[in-house]
Coordinates of C-alpha atoms in Angstrom, one line a residue:
M1 CA 22.1 140.1 69.6
D2 CA 23.5 143.5 69.2
N3 CA 26.4 141.6 67.3
H4 CA 24.1 140.3 64.0
P5 CA 25.8 140.5 61.2
N6 CA 23.2 143.4 59.8
I7 CA 23.6 145.0 63.0
L8 CA 25.8 148.6 61.6
H9 CA 27.3 149.8 64.7
G10 CA 29.1 153.9 64.2
P11 CA 32.7 154.5 65.9
P12 CA 33.3 154.4 68.6
L13 CA 32.9 157.8 70.1
E14 CA 35.1 159.9 71.8
R15 CA 33.4 161.4 75.0
Y16 CA 34.5 164.5 76.1
V17 CA 31.4 166.6 77.6
T18 CA 30.1 165.0 80.6
G19 CA 28.1 166.4 83.1
S20 CA 25.4 169.0 83.2
L21 CA 25.0 171.6 80.1
G22 CA 25.0 174.2 83.2
E23 CA 28.3 173.3 83.6
L24 CA 29.3 173.0 80.4
L25 CA 27.4 177.1 79.2
L26 CA 28.9 178.2 82.2
M27 CA 32.8 177.4 81.6
L28 CA 33.1 177.7 77.0
L29 CA 30.3 181.4 76.9
K30 CA 33.3 182.6 78.7
V31 CA 35.6 181.0 76.6
H32 CA 33.9 182.3 73.9
D33 CA 34.2 186.0 75.1
D34 CA 33.8 188.2 72.7
N35 CA 32.4 186.0 70.1
I36 CA 29.2 187.4 68.1
V37 CA 27.2 184.1 68.4
L38 CA 23.5 185.1 67.9
V39 CA 22.9 188.6 65.1
D40 CA 19.0 189.9 64.7
P41 CA 19.1 191.2 60.9
S42 CA 15.0 192.3 61.9
I43 CA 16.5 194.4 64.5
D44 CA 20.0 195.2 63.4
E45 CA 21.2 193.9 66.6
E46 CA 23.8 192.1 67.3
L47 CA 24.8 189.9 71.0
S48 CA 27.9 188.3 71.9
A49 CA 29.2 185.0 74.3
T50 CA 29.8 187.0 77.5
A51 CA 26.3 188.7 76.9
L52 CA 24.4 186.4 76.8
L53 CA 26.2 184.0 79.9
A54 CA 25.0 187.3 81.8
K55 CA 22.1 188.2 80.8
S56 CA 21.1 184.2 81.0
I57 CA 22.9 184.1 84.8
Q58 CA 20.6 187.0 85.1
V59 CA 17.4 185.1 84.2
A60 CA 18.3 181.8 85.9
K61 CA 19.2 183.8 89.7
W62 CA 15.5 185.1 89.2
L63 CA 14.2 181.7 88.4
K64 CA 16.1 179.8 91.8
S65 CA 14.6 182.9 93.3
L66 CA 11.0 181.6 92.8
G67 CA 12.3 178.2 93.6
I68 CA 13.1 176.6 90.4
G69 CA 15.2 174.2 89.4
L70 CA 16.1 170.7 89.6
G71 CA 12.8 168.8 88.2
D72 CA 10.9 171.7 87.2
R73 CA 9.5 172.8 84.2
V74 CA 9.6 176.2 82.7
C75 CA 8.0 177.0 78.6
V76 CA 9.4 179.8 76.0
N77 CA 6.1 180.1 73.5
S78 CA 8.0 182.4 71.6
E79 CA 9.0 182.6 67.5
N80 CA 13.1 182.9 66.9
R81 CA 14.4 185.6 68.7
F82 CA 17.6 185.9 71.5
E83 CA 15.7 186.3 74.7
F84 CA 14.2 182.4 73.0
A85 CA 18.6 181.3 73.9
I86 CA 18.9 183.7 76.9
T87 CA 15.9 181.8 78.4
T88 CA 17.5 177.8 77.5
A89 CA 20.5 178.7 79.0
A90 CA 19.1 179.7 81.9
T91 CA 16.7 177.1 82.1
M92 CA 20.0 174.6 82.0
L93 CA 22.0 177.0 84.0
V94 CA 19.6 176.7 86.7
A95 CA 19.1 172.8 86.0
A96 CA 15.0 173.0 85.2
T97 CA 13.7 171.1 82.4
F98 CA 12.9 173.6 78.6
A99 CA 10.1 172.3 77.6
P100 CA 9.0 175.2 74.2
L101 CA 5.4 176.2 72.8
N102 CA 4.6 176.3 69.6
P103 CA 3.1 179.8 69.6
D104 CA 1.3 179.3 65.9
Y105 CA -0.5 176.6 68.6
T106 CA -5.0 177.0 68.8
P107 CA -5.5 177.3 72.6
A108 CA -6.8 174.4 72.9
E109 CA -3.5 172.4 71.0
A110 CA -1.6 174.3 73.5
N111 CA -3.5 173.9 76.6
H112 CA -2.8 169.5 75.4
V113 CA 0.9 170.7 76.1
I114 CA 1.1 173.1 78.7
K115 CA -0.9 169.6 80.5
L116 CA 2.1 167.7 79.3
S117 CA 5.2 169.6 80.3
K118 CA 3.2 171.8 83.7
P119 CA 5.6 174.6 83.5
K120 CA 6.4 177.0 86.4
V121 CA 7.0 179.7 84.3
I122 CA 5.9 180.5 80.7
F123 CA 7.7 183.1 78.6
C124 CA 5.9 184.6 75.8
S125 CA 6.2 187.3 73.2
E126 CA 4.0 189.6 72.0
L127 CA 2.5 187.0 69.9
T128 CA 1.5 185.3 72.4
I129 CA 0.6 186.6 75.8
N130 CA -3.2 187.1 75.0
K131 CA -3.7 183.6 74.9
M132 CA -1.3 182.4 77.7
K133 CA -3.0 184.6 79.7
G134 CA -6.2 182.8 79.1
L135 CA -4.6 179.5 80.0
K136 CA -2.8 180.3 82.7
S137 CA -6.4 180.2 84.8
E138 CA -6.8 177.2 83.7
H139 CA -3.6 175.5 85.5
S140 CA -2.3 176.5 88.9
Y141 CA 1.0 175.5 88.8
I142 CA 2.2 178.1 86.4
Q143 CA 3.7 180.2 88.9
K144 CA 4.0 183.6 86.2
L145 CA 4.1 184.6 82.8
V146 CA 7.0 186.5 81.4
L147 CA 6.3 188.9 78.5
F148 CA 9.8 189.6 75.5
G149 CA 9.7 192.8 73.7
P150 CA 8.4 195.7 76.4
T151 CA 9.1 197.8 78.4
S152 CA 5.5 198.1 80.4
Y153 CA 2.5 196.0 79.8
P154 CA -1.5 197.3 81.5
D155 CA -1.4 193.4 83.4
S156 CA 0.7 193.6 85.7
D157 CA 1.1 190.8 86.5
I158 CA 3.0 189.8 83.8
V159 CA 6.2 190.4 84.1
I160 CA 8.2 192.1 81.5
F161 CA 12.1 190.2 81.1
E162 CA 14.0 193.6 80.6
N163 CA 13.4 194.0 84.0
I164 CA 14.1 190.6 85.5
L165 CA 18.1 191.6 82.9
N166 CA 17.4 195.1 85.2
G167 CA 20.3 196.1 82.6
V168 CA 23.2 193.6 83.4
T169 CA 26.4 193.6 81.4
E170 CA 28.9 191.6 84.0
I171 CA 29.2 188.0 84.5
D172 CA 28.5 187.1 88.0
E173 CA 30.8 184.5 89.0
S174 CA 30.4 183.4 92.4
F175 CA 27.0 182.1 89.9
T176 CA 27.7 178.5 90.4
A177 CA 25.9 175.7 88.0
P178 CA 24.0 172.9 90.0
E179 CA 25.2 169.2 89.8
V180 CA 23.0 166.1 88.1
D181 CA 22.8 163.2 86.7
P182 CA 23.2 163.9 83.4
N183 CA 22.1 160.0 82.6
E184 CA 17.8 160.6 85.0
T185 CA 18.2 164.5 84.0
V186 CA 15.9 165.5 81.8
A187 CA 17.3 168.5 80.1
T188 CA 14.2 169.1 77.3
I189 CA 10.7 168.6 76.5
L190 CA 9.5 168.9 72.6
C191 CA 6.7 167.8 71.2
S192 CA 6.6 164.5 68.8
S193 CA 3.5 164.5 67.2
G194 CA 1.9 160.6 67.4
T195 CA -0.3 158.5 65.1
T196 CA -3.0 159.4 68.4
G197 CA -3.1 162.2 66.5
L198 CA -2.4 164.3 70.0
P199 CA 1.4 166.2 70.5
K200 CA 3.5 163.2 72.6
G201 CA 6.4 164.9 75.2
V202 CA 9.8 163.7 74.5
M203 CA 11.8 163.7 77.5
C204 CA 16.1 164.0 76.1
T205 CA 18.1 163.7 79.0
H206 CA 21.8 166.3 79.2
E207 CA 23.3 162.8 78.4
N208 CA 21.3 163.1 75.3
M209 CA 22.9 166.3 74.7
A210 CA 26.2 166.0 75.3
A211 CA 26.2 162.9 73.4
F212 CA 25.1 164.6 70.6
F213 CA 27.9 167.3 71.2
D214 CA 30.7 164.9 70.6
I215 CA 29.2 163.4 68.2
G216 CA 29.3 166.6 66.0
R217 CA 32.8 167.4 66.9
M218 CA 34.0 164.1 66.2
Q219 CA 32.0 164.3 62.5
F220 CA 32.1 167.8 61.8
L221 CA 35.8 169.4 63.5
D222 CA 36.8 171.5 61.0
M223 CA 33.0 173.4 61.5
L224 CA 33.9 173.7 66.0
I225 CA 37.4 174.5 65.3
S226 CA 36.7 177.3 62.4
D227 CA 38.2 181.1 63.8
D228 CA 36.8 182.9 60.4
P229 CA 33.8 184.5 62.1
S230 CA 32.0 185.0 58.7
D231 CA 31.5 181.6 60.0
A232 CA 27.8 181.9 60.4
I233 CA 24.5 179.8 60.5
M234 CA 21.1 180.3 60.0
G235 CA 19.0 180.5 62.7
L236 CA 15.5 180.2 60.4
T237 CA 13.5 176.9 61.5
P238 CA 11.5 177.3 64.6
F239 CA 13.3 177.2 67.4
F240 CA 10.5 175.5 69.7
H241 CA 11.2 172.2 66.3
S242 CA 13.7 170.2 67.6
F243 CA 15.4 170.3 64.4
G244 CA 15.4 174.7 65.0
F245 CA 16.3 174.3 69.3
M246 CA 19.1 172.0 68.5
L247 CA 21.0 173.7 66.1
M248 CA 21.0 176.6 68.8
F249 CA 22.1 175.4 71.1
V250 CA 25.1 173.7 69.6
N251 CA 25.5 177.0 68.0
I252 CA 26.4 178.7 71.7
V253 CA 27.9 175.9 72.8
R254 CA 30.3 175.7 69.1
G255 CA 30.7 179.9 69.8
K256 CA 30.5 181.6 66.3
K257 CA 27.5 183.4 64.9
M258 CA 23.8 182.6 64.0
V259 CA 21.4 184.5 61.9
V260 CA 18.6 185.3 64.2
I261 CA 14.8 184.2 61.5
R262 CA 12.3 186.2 62.8
K263 CA 9.8 185.3 60.5
F264 CA 10.3 183.3 57.0
Q265 CA 10.9 186.2 54.1
T266 CA 12.7 185.4 50.9
K267 CA 14.4 188.9 50.6
L268 CA 15.9 188.7 53.9
F269 CA 16.4 185.7 54.1
L270 CA 18.4 186.4 51.3
D271 CA 20.3 188.9 52.5
A272 CA 21.8 187.4 55.5
I273 CA 22.9 185.5 53.4
V274 CA 24.7 187.8 51.7
R275 CA 25.6 190.0 55.0
Y276 CA 26.8 187.6 57.0
K277 CA 29.1 185.8 54.5
V278 CA 27.0 182.5 55.7
R279 CA 29.1 179.6 54.1
R280 CA 27.0 176.8 56.3
L281 CA 23.2 176.5 55.5
I282 CA 21.1 173.9 57.6
V283 CA 17.5 174.3 57.0
P284 CA 14.6 171.7 55.8
P285 CA 14.0 170.7 52.0
P286 CA 11.7 173.9 51.7
V287 CA 13.5 176.6 52.4
L288 CA 16.1 175.3 49.4
L289 CA 12.9 175.3 47.3
V290 CA 12.1 178.8 47.7
L291 CA 16.2 179.5 47.3
I292 CA 16.2 178.0 43.7
K293 CA 12.3 179.5 42.3
S294 CA 13.0 182.8 43.7
P295 CA 13.4 184.9 41.0
L296 CA 14.9 187.4 43.8
T297 CA 17.6 185.0 43.5
K298 CA 19.7 185.8 40.3
N299 CA 19.9 189.4 42.0
Y300 CA 22.4 187.6 45.1
D301 CA 26.0 186.6 44.9
L302 CA 26.0 183.6 46.8
S303 CA 29.3 182.5 46.5
C304 CA 29.9 182.2 49.9
L305 CA 28.0 179.4 50.8
K306 CA 30.5 176.4 50.7
E307 CA 27.9 173.9 51.9
I308 CA 24.2 172.9 52.1
R309 CA 22.9 170.4 54.5
S310 CA 18.9 169.5 55.1
G311 CA 17.0 167.8 57.7
A312 CA 13.5 167.6 58.8
A313 CA 12.1 166.2 56.1
A314 CA 13.7 164.4 53.1
L315 CA 15.1 166.3 50.1
G316 CA 15.1 164.7 46.6
K317 CA 17.2 163.7 44.3
D318 CA 16.7 166.3 42.0
M319 CA 16.8 169.0 44.1
E320 CA 20.5 167.6 45.8
Q321 CA 21.5 168.0 42.0
E322 CA 20.5 171.2 40.5
L323 CA 21.8 172.7 43.6
K324 CA 25.2 171.8 43.4
E325 CA 24.9 172.9 40.7
R326 CA 22.9 175.6 40.2
F327 CA 25.3 177.4 43.1
K328 CA 28.3 174.9 42.6
I329 CA 28.2 173.8 45.7
K330 CA 30.4 170.2 46.7
T331 CA 28.4 169.6 49.4
V332 CA 25.0 168.4 49.4
A333 CA 23.0 166.3 51.7
Q334 CA 21.0 165.6 54.2
S335 CA 20.3 163.5 56.9
Y336 CA 17.8 161.4 59.6
G337 CA 17.2 162.1 62.6
M338 CA 13.7 162.4 64.8
T339 CA 13.0 164.0 68.3
E340 CA 12.8 160.5 69.8
T341 CA 16.3 160.8 68.7
T342 CA 18.0 164.4 69.9
L343 CA 18.2 165.1 66.4
G344 CA 20.3 163.3 63.1
V345 CA 21.4 159.2 64.1
L346 CA 22.1 159.1 60.1
L347 CA 24.1 161.8 58.7
N348 CA 25.5 162.5 54.2
I349 CA 29.0 164.4 55.3
T350 CA 29.9 165.0 52.1
G351 CA 27.0 164.0 49.6
E352 CA 28.7 162.0 47.7
K353 CA 25.4 159.4 47.4
L354 CA 23.0 161.2 46.5
G355 CA 19.4 160.6 48.2
S356 CA 21.1 159.0 50.9
V357 CA 20.6 160.0 54.5
G358 CA 23.7 159.5 55.0
K359 CA 25.6 156.9 57.2
I360 CA 25.0 155.6 61.5
V361 CA 26.9 158.8 63.4
P362 CA 29.9 157.4 66.2
G363 CA 28.2 155.4 69.6
M364 CA 25.0 154.5 67.8
M365 CA 24.0 151.5 66.3
V366 CA 20.5 150.3 63.4
K367 CA 19.4 147.2 61.7
I368 CA 16.6 147.3 59.3
I369 CA 13.9 144.6 60.1
N370 CA 10.7 142.6 58.7
E371 CA 7.8 141.7 60.2
E372 CA 9.4 139.1 61.9
G373 CA 11.7 141.4 63.7
E374 CA 14.9 140.2 62.2
P375 CA 17.9 142.3 60.7
L376 CA 18.1 142.9 56.9
G377 CA 21.2 142.6 55.1
P378 CA 21.9 145.1 52.4
Y379 CA 19.1 146.5 49.3
Q380 CA 16.5 144.9 51.6
E381 CA 13.7 147.0 53.2
G382 CA 12.3 147.0 56.6
E383 CA 11.7 149.2 59.4
V384 CA 15.0 151.3 60.7
C385 CA 15.8 150.9 63.7
F386 CA 17.9 152.1 66.6
K387 CA 20.0 151.5 70.1
G388 CA 22.5 154.6 71.3
P389 CA 22.8 157.4 73.8
L390 CA 21.0 159.0 71.5
I391 CA 17.7 158.0 71.6
M392 CA 15.5 160.1 74.5
K393 CA 14.6 158.9 78.3
G394 CA 10.5 158.3 76.9
Y395 CA 8.0 160.0 76.2
V396 CA 5.9 163.0 79.5
D397 CA 3.5 160.6 81.8
N398 CA 3.2 158.2 79.2
P399 CA 4.5 154.5 79.2
Q400 CA 2.3 152.7 77.2
A401 CA 3.7 155.1 74.2
T402 CA 7.8 154.9 75.4
A403 CA 6.7 151.4 75.6
E404 CA 5.7 150.8 71.9
T405 CA 8.2 152.8 70.4
I406 CA 11.7 151.7 72.0
D407 CA 11.0 147.9 73.3
P408 CA 12.9 146.3 76.0
D409 CA 16.2 146.2 74.6
G410 CA 17.2 149.4 73.7
W411 CA 16.0 149.9 70.1
L412 CA 14.0 152.6 69.4
H413 CA 11.4 151.7 66.2
T414 CA 11.0 154.5 63.8
G415 CA 7.9 153.2 61.8
D416 CA 10.3 154.9 58.7
I417 CA 10.8 151.9 56.1
A418 CA 14.1 152.5 54.6
Y419 CA 17.3 150.1 52.8
Y420 CA 20.9 150.3 53.4
D421 CA 23.7 149.9 50.4
E422 CA 26.9 147.8 50.2
D423 CA 28.9 151.1 51.9
G424 CA 26.2 151.9 55.0
F425 CA 24.1 154.2 53.0
F426 CA 21.0 154.3 54.0
F427 CA 17.4 155.2 52.2
I428 CA 14.7 156.1 53.7
V429 CA 11.7 154.8 51.3
D430 CA 8.1 155.4 52.7
R431 CA 6.7 155.5 56.3
I432 CA 5.0 152.8 58.5
K433 CA 3.8 155.5 60.6
E434 CA 1.0 157.5 59.1
L435 CA 2.3 160.9 59.6
I436 CA 1.9 164.3 57.0
K437 CA 5.4 165.9 56.5
Y438 CA 3.9 169.0 56.4
K439 CA 7.9 172.0 55.4
G440 CA 9.1 169.7 58.6
F441 CA 6.3 169.9 60.6
Q442 CA 4.9 166.6 61.6
V443 CA 0.4 166.9 61.0
A444 CA -1.5 163.5 62.0
P445 CA -4.2 163.0 60.5
A446 CA -6.2 161.2 63.4
E447 CA -6.0 164.7 65.2
L448 CA -7.9 166.0 61.8
E449 CA -10.0 163.1 61.0
G450 CA -11.2 162.9 64.9
L451 CA -12.2 167.2 64.1
L452 CA -13.9 166.1 61.3
L453 CA -15.7 163.4 62.5
T454 CA -17.6 166.9 65.2
R455 CA -19.5 167.5 61.7
P456 CA -23.2 166.2 62.6
E457 CA -22.8 166.4 57.9
I458 CA -19.3 164.9 58.1
Q459 CA -20.3 160.2 58.3
D460 CA -16.4 159.3 57.6
A461 CA -13.3 161.3 56.3
A462 CA -9.6 159.6 55.9
V463 CA -7.2 162.0 55.6
I464 CA -3.3 161.7 54.3
G465 CA -0.6 163.3 52.6
L466 CA -0.6 164.6 49.1
P467 CA 2.6 164.8 47.4
D468 CA 4.2 168.5 47.0
E469 CA 7.1 169.7 45.6
N470 CA 6.6 173.4 47.6
A471 CA 6.1 171.7 51.0
G472 CA 6.4 167.9 50.6
E473 CA 3.2 166.9 51.4
L474 CA -0.4 168.4 52.0
P475 CA -2.6 167.6 54.0
L476 CA -5.6 166.1 52.3
A477 CA -8.9 164.5 53.2
Y478 CA -11.2 162.6 52.2
V479 CA -15.0 163.2 53.1
V480 CA -18.1 161.9 53.3
I481 CA -21.5 163.6 53.9
R482 CA -24.2 161.9 56.1
E483 CA -27.1 161.3 53.8
G484 CA -29.6 163.9 54.2
Y485 CA -27.2 166.7 54.9
H486 CA -24.7 169.3 52.9
I487 CA -21.8 170.8 53.2
T488 CA -19.2 172.5 51.1
E489 CA -15.3 172.2 50.8
N490 CA -14.6 175.6 51.5
Q491 CA -17.1 175.6 54.8
I492 CA -14.4 172.2 56.2
Q493 CA -12.1 174.1 55.7
K494 CA -12.6 176.9 57.2
F495 CA -14.0 174.7 60.3
L496 CA -10.0 173.5 60.6
A497 CA -8.5 177.1 60.3
D498 CA -10.4 177.9 63.1
S499 CA -9.7 175.2 65.4
L500 CA -5.9 174.5 64.6
S501 CA -1.8 175.5 64.2
P502 CA -0.9 176.2 59.8
Q503 CA 0.4 173.2 59.5
K504 CA -2.3 171.8 60.3
Q505 CA -5.2 173.4 56.9
L506 CA -6.1 171.6 54.2
R507 CA -3.9 172.7 52.1
G508 CA -4.4 169.4 49.4
G509 CA -8.6 170.0 49.3
V510 CA -11.4 168.2 50.3
I511 CA -12.2 165.0 47.5
F512 CA -15.7 163.6 48.9
V513 CA -16.2 160.0 48.1
N514 CA -19.0 157.4 49.0
E515 CA -16.6 155.1 51.0
I516 CA -13.2 155.7 53.1
P517 CA -11.6 151.9 52.2
R518 CA -11.0 150.3 55.6
N519 CA -9.5 146.5 56.1
Q520 CA -11.7 144.0 58.0
T521 CA -10.6 145.3 61.8
G522 CA -11.9 148.9 60.7
K523 CA -8.1 150.3 59.8
I524 CA -8.3 153.0 56.9
L525 CA -6.3 151.3 54.3
R526 CA -4.4 155.0 53.6
R527 CA -1.6 153.5 50.7
V528 CA -4.9 153.2 48.8
L529 CA -6.0 157.2 49.5
R530 CA -2.2 157.8 48.8
E531 CA -2.2 156.1 45.9
R532 CA -5.5 157.7 44.4
A533 CA -3.9 160.9 45.5
R534 CA -1.0 160.9 43.8
G535 CA -2.9 159.6 40.6
L536 CA -5.3 162.7 40.9
V537 CA -1.3 164.6 40.7
K538 CA -0.5 163.4 38.1
A539 CA -3.2 163.8 35.8
K540 CA -3.8 167.6 36.7
A541 CA 0.6 167.9 35.8
K542 CA -1.2 166.6 31.7
L543 CA -3.8 169.4 31.8

């Protein structure tokens, strides 16, 4: 069936990376030697490949002293910083599984994700340590909490990260990484929201990530072999997000400079582009919108930028064209991927077709199917599906969700509607899935709806994404008030704000209605509600 004429195959994948990611890091970080791999403009510090490896081995030895290794999980709950990368590498060096947490999670959200990954150690920053302390007693498998940053802490049960490092500067040459079965050993558990509302833990193996490195080597060879010390990229997308995590980890393997941004600030961002002569900007669309619209931009010479790439959310054709013209950049392109596909599976290498997310990458297969599952030809819209070495192993402790996403023939069903043209370039049209995309984050309407319905004043509710130029989509709630009760829009918004992380706030507002449109089986007709919302946007635009 995989040789069907309407199944598109990427070029043959040339494999070079084999074995464990720990062995790969040991080898390549020694090769990269004094190359600066991380810089942090907020603290004006830098970290070389040698220093990163020395510190990572030290942390790996500490993890081993706790008995942590193959099959165990390690979490980081922190903003972007050097320690995040060090802990990632250390986890790979002992063949444990790395499972980062969103630092903006509320205690309830964090509690759910911790139950998925069951970490033995959680590394925290000052922003998250108190939250994790409050949850530790509920999870007997958590042995230690480790704190980044401060050199002391009033609670003696908290381990100080700097004390683990103990001032290490030299690589322990005697350290070796354990051998693993790359096809079976889970390297990462990254979270992906589902239509049930609760995040699912996506298991990617050492083989998934190794295949991605080889695909990148084939498609971006100039990026890998460049000796230009100014060939820096931005570490802006949160490292707990699959997009930000893979950029960070790939850059360590690449041995080039990444500018670590802890929290987005327009001036800091623009200063960093100029100071570090960033050539390739790989960021989500909302950052590019700031680049276009901020009045600060005109104060900077951004001629160092030669290439802009976008992921995690759709980049409109108009914005692509404006970026090209405004900054005189030939290559402005976007890609398509999911946490479940390790990262990008459709890449537009040259940006030659505006609005396209590109072609299928080497080693992968893609098809567009109709409701009967039949592969469709060019310009026919249907669900886009993928198969190949980048497809996740599955969801943690959720065989049902895994079976619903990956069919018996190994095809991953994305829930996204797309088509391809006669040249094999793909265009994303719509979503079957109900997820809302806010600034690259996935927001499950069911989670917000379930919380809204806990209020006695609310009889029924539906949440959809309101189109927004800055954010992609804003969560918007349609609410039916129970007879005899009263509640305001502000009260509803505050209720969710007190319970959920920032990306899940009702930034699109609340619309009070008499009933929620549903089909005969009770399913919310979200397409109808989205059309109403678009009508509101158009009406406001005319005012």
